[in-house]
Short mmCIF file of C-alpha atoms in Angstrom, two decimals:
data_model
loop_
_atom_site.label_atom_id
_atom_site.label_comp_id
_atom_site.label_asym_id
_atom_site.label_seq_id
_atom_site.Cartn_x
_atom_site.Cartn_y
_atom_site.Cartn_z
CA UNK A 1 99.83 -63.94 173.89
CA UNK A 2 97.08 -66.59 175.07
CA UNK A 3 94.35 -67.04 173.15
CA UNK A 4 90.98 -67.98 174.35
CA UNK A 5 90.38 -70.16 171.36
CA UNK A 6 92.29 -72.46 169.61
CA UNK A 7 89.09 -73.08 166.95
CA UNK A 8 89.60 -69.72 165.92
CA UNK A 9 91.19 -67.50 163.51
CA UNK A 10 92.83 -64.50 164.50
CA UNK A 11 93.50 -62.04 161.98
CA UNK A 12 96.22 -59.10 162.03
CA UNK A 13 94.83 -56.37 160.34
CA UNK A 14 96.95 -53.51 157.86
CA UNK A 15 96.74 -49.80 159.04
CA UNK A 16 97.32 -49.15 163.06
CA UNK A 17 98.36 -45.87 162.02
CA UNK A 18 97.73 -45.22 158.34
CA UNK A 19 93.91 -46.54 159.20
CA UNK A 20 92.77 -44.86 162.38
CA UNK A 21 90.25 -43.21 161.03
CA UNK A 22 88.85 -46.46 159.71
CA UNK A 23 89.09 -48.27 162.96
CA UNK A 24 87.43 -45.59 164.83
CA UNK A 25 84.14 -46.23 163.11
CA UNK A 26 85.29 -49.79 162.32
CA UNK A 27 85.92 -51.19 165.94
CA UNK A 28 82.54 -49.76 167.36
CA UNK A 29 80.72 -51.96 164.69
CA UNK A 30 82.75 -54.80 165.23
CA UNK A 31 81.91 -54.64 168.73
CA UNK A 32 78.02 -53.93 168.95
CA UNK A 33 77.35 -56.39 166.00
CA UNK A 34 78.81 -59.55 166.59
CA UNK A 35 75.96 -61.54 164.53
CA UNK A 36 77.25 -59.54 161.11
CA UNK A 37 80.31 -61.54 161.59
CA UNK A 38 81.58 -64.94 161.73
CA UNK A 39 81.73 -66.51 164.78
CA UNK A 40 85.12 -68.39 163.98
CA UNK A 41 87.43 -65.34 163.88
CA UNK A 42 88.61 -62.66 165.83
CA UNK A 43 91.17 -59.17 165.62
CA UNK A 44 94.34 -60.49 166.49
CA UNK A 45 96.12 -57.54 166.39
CA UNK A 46 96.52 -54.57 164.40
CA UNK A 47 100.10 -53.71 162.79
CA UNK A 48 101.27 -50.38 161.19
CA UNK A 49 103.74 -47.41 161.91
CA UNK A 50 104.00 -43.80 161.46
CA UNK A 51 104.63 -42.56 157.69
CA UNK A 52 107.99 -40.85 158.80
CA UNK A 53 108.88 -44.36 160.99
CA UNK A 54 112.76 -44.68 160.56
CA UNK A 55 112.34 -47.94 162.15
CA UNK A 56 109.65 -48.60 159.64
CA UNK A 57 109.76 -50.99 156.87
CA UNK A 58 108.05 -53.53 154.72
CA UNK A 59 105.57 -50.47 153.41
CA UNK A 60 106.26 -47.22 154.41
CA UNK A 61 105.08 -43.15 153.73
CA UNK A 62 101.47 -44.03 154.76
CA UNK A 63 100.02 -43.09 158.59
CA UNK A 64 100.09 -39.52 160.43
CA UNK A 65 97.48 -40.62 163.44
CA UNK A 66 99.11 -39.39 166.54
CA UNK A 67 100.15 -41.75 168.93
CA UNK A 68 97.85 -41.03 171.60
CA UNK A 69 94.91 -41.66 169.83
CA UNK A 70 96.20 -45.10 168.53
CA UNK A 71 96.76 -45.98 171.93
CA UNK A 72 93.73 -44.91 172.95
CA UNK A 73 91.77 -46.67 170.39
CA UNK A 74 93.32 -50.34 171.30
CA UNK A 75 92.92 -49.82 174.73
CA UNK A 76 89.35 -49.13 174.67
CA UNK A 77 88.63 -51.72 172.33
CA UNK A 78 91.43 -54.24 173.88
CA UNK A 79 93.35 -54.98 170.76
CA UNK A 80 96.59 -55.73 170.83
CA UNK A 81 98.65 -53.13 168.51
CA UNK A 82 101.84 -54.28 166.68
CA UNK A 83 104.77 -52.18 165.90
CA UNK A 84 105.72 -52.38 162.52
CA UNK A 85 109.60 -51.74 162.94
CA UNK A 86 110.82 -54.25 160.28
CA UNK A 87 113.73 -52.07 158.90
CA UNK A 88 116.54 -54.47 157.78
CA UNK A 89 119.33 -51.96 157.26
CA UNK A 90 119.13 -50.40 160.74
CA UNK A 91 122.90 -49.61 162.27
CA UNK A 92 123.71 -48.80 165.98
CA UNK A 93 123.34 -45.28 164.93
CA UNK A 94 119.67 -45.59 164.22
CA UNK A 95 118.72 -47.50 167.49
CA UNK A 96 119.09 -43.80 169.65
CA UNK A 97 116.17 -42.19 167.03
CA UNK A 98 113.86 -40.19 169.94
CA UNK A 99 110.51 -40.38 167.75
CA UNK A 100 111.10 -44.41 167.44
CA UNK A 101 112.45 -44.59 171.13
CA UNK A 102 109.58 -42.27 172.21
CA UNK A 103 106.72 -45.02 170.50
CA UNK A 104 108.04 -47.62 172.16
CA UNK A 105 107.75 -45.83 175.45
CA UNK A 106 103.99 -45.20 174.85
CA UNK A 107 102.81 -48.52 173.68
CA UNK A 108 105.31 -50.50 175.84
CA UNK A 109 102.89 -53.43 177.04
CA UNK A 110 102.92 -57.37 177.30
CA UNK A 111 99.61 -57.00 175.40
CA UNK A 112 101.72 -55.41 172.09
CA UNK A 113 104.17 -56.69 169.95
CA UNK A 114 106.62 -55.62 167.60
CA UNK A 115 107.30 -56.80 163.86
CA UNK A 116 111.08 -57.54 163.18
CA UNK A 117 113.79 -58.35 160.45
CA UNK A 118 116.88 -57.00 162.44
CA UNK A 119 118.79 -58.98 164.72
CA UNK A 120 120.72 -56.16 165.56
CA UNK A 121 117.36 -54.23 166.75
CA UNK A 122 116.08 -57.66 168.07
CA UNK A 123 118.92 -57.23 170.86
CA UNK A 124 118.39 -53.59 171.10
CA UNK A 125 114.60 -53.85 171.97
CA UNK A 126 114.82 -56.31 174.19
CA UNK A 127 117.02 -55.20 176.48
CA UNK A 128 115.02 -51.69 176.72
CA UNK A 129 111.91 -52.38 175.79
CA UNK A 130 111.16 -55.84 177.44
CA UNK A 131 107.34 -55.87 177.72
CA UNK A 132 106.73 -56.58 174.29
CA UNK A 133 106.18 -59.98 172.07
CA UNK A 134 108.03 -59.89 169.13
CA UNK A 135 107.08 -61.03 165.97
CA UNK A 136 109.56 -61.93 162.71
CA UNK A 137 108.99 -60.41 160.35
CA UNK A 138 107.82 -61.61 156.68
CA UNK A 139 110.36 -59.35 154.97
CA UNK A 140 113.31 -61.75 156.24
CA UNK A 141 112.27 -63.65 152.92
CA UNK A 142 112.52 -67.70 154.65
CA UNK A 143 111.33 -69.26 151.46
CA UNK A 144 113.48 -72.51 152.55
CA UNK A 145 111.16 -74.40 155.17
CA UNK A 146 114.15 -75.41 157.59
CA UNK A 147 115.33 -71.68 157.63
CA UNK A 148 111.64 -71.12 158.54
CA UNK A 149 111.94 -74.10 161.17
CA UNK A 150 114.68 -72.47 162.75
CA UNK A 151 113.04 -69.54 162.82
CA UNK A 152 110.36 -71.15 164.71
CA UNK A 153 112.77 -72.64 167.53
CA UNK A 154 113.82 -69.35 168.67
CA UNK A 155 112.35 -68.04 171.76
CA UNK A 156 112.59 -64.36 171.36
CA UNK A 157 109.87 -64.35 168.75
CA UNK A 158 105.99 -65.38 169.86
CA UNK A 159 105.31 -65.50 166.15
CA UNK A 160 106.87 -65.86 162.98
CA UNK A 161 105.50 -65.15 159.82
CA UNK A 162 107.26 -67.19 156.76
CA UNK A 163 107.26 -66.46 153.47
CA UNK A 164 103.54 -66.49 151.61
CA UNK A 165 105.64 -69.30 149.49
CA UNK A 166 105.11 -71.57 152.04
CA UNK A 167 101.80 -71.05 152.92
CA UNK A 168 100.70 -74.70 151.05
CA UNK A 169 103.27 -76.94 152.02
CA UNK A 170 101.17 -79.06 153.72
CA UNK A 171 103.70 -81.96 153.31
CA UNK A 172 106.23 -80.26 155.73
CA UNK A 173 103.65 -77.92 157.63
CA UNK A 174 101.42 -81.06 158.80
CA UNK A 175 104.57 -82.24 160.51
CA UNK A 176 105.16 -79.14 162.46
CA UNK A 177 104.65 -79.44 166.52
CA UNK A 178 101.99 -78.14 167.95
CA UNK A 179 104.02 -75.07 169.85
CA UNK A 180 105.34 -74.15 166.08
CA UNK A 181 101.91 -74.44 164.63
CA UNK A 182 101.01 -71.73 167.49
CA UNK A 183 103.71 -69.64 166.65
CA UNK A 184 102.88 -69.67 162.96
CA UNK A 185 101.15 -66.28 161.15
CA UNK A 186 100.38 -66.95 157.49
CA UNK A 187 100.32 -64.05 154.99
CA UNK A 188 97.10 -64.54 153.34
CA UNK A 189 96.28 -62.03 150.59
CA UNK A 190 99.75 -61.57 149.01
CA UNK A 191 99.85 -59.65 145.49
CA UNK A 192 102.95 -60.10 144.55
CA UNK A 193 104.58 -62.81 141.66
CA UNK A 194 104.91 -66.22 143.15
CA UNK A 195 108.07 -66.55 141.44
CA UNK A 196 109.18 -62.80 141.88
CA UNK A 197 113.00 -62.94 142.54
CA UNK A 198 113.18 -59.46 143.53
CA UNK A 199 110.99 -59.37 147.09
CA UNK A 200 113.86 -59.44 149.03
CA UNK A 201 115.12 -56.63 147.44
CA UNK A 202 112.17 -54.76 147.05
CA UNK A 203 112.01 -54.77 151.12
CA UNK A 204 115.75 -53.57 151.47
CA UNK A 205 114.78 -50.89 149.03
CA UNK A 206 111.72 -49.43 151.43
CA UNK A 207 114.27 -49.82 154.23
CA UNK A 208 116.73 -47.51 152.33
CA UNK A 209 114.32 -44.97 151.65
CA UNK A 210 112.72 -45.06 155.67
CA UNK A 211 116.74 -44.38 156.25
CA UNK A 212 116.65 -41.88 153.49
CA UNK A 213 119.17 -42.70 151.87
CA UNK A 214 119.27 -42.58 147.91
CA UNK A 215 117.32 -46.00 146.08
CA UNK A 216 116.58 -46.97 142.67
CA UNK A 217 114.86 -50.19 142.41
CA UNK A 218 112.74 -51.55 139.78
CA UNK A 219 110.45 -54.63 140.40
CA UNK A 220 110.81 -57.02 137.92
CA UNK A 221 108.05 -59.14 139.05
CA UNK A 222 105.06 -59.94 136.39
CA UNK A 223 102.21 -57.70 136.19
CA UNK A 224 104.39 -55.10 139.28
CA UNK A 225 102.90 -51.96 136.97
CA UNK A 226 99.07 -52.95 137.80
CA UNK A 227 99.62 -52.01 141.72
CA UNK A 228 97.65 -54.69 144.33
CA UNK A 229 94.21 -56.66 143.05
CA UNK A 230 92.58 -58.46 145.06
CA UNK A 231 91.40 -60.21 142.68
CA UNK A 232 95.09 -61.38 141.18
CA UNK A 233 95.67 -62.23 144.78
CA UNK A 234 92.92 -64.53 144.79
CA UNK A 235 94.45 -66.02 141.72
CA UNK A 236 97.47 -67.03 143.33
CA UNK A 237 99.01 -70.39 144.29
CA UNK A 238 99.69 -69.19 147.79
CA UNK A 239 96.36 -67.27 148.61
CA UNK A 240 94.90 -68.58 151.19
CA UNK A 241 90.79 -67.98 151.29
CA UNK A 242 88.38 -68.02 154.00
CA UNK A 243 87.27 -72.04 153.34
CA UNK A 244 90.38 -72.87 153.31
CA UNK A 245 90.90 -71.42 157.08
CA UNK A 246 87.94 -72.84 158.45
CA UNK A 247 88.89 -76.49 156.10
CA UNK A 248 92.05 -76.95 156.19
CA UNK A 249 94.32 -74.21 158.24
CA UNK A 250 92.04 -74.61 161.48
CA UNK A 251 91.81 -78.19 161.54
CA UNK A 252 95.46 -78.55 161.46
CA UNK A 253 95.95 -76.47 164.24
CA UNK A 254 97.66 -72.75 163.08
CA UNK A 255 95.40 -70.24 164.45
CA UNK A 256 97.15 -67.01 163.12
CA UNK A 257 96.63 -65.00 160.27
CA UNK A 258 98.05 -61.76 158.50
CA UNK A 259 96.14 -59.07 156.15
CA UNK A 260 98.48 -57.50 153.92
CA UNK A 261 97.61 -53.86 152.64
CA UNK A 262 99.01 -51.09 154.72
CA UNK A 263 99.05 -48.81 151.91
CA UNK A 264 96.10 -49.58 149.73
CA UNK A 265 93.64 -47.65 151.15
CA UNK A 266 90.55 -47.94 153.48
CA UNK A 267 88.24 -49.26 150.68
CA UNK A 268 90.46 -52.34 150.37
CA UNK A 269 90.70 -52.66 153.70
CA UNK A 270 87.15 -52.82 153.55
CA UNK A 271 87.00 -55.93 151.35
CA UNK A 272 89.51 -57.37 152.75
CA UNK A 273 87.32 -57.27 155.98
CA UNK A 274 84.41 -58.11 154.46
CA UNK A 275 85.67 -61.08 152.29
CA UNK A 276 88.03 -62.56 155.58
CA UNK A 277 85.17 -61.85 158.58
CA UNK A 278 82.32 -60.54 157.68
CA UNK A 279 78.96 -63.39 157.36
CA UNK A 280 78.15 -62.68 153.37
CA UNK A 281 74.01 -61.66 154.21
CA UNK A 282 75.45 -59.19 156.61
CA UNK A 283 78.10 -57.55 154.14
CA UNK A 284 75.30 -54.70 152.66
CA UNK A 285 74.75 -53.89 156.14
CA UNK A 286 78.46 -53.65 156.98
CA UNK A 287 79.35 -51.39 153.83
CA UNK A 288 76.28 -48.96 154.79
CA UNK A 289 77.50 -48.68 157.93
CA UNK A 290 80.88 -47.90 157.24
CA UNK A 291 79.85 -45.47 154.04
CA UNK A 292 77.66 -43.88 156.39
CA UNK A 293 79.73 -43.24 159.30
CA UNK A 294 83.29 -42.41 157.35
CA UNK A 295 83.99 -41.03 154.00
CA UNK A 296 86.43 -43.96 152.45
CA UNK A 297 89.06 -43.21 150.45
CA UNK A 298 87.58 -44.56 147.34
CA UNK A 299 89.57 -42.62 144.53
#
């Protein structure tokens, strides 16, 4: 993917499928008023998958848009559209699924990408699907920075997106290369414990159930029974806020940025939007918009 900019930030917004709605009314806004937002960022993609994905995983049971009118939607609005097919349980057996073989035949384009844990699909995709970037995913868990390094140095993946642990080691991320700085997406608005021992875990849980097969997991993480806040996010040592993009993140060269929230619904998408892009005199005007145009799932 070549980016016109490097002096911007590109953010990868939640909900290709579970938000379509959203972006219908969204995108035309975005488009036809550029001065409500900052001038310093950009959509750099849009991620999701089908509810019923068996591919799917990091978040899953959220998104019935048809695939036809996703595709239409990025295409009009030339957005790239990411895959979210970050399963990490998938066996050979899985890889023939027709509704997961037929997506890939619809979005197949250099323009889209697809989010990956599994090696095993990795190969699989690939080989049949060769138009698409790939992108590892965060579920893979690299909370050591040289497993993240050498995550970086392989080829098959245009980004990589490490573990929101290392989002602030700025000792070891200063000393990156330029080329790994590129291929760098950091998770920005994580929720989640920063000492929770049980993400890994929590992933190969939703991956069990997108299989569905039988799970019982219980997160043991502090304050897991509250659900997301983005205002506990903002709390945490790894959050990463808009002054620190345009301070520190931009001036050391990564570029790339991921929007968690693929199941929190389309008024937190909303803040996240408005809080990440969105110039703060112009935010009234975006919300009225918005409320206006689409009924938000606000309860």
């Amino acid at each position: 993917m070549n980016r016109s900019s490097r002096q911007t930030a590109y953010f990868h917004l939640p909900g290709l499928f579970e938000f379509y709605d959203f972006y219908e009314v969204f995108l035309p806004l975005f488009r036809e008023h550029g001065e409500f937002f900052y001038d310093w960022c950009d959509i750099g993609s849009i991620y999701g998958a089908p509810g019923d994905c068996l591919w799917g995983g990091g978040r899953m049971g959220y998104g019935d848009a048809k695939g036809a009118d996703v595709k239409r939607l990025v295409e009009e609005y030339d957005i790239s559209a990411r895959l979210t097919f970050s399963n990490s349980l998938l066996r050979p057996e899985h890889l023939t699924d027709s509704a997961c073989n037929r997506l890939c035949r619809l979005f197949e384009s250099p323009k889209n990408g697809i989010i990956i844990t599994s090696d095993l699909f990795l190969d699989y995709i690939r080989e049949k699907y060769p138009a698409y970037y790939f992108v590892s995913s965060t579920t893979k868990v690299l909370t050591a920075f040289s497993d993240f390094r050498k995550e970086l140095a392989r080829p098959e993946f245009s980004y990589v997106v490490p573990d929101f642990r290392l989002n602030r080691r700025f000792e070891d991320l200063i000393n990156l290369t330029q080329e790994e700085k590129i291929k760098t997406e950091f998770l920005v608005n994580e929720c989640c414990s920063f000492t929770c021992p049980d993400r890994k875990a929590c992933y190969e849980a939703v991956s069990r159930l997108a299989l569905g097969e039988e799970e019982v997991f219980s997160c043991t993480s502090p304050d897991a029974g509250e659900g997301y806040r983005f205002s506990r996010a903002m709390k945490n040592p790894a959050f990463i806020s808009t002054k620190d993009i345009q301070n520190i993140y931009l001036p050391m060269g990564f570029n790339e940025f991921k929007i968690e929230g693929r199941s929190l619904g389309s008024a937190l998408l909303l803040e996240f939007i408005l809080y990440y892009m969105t110039k703060p005199e112009y935010q009234l005007n975006v919300r009225e918009e918005l409320y206006l145009m689409n009924e938000l799932d606000l309860f």
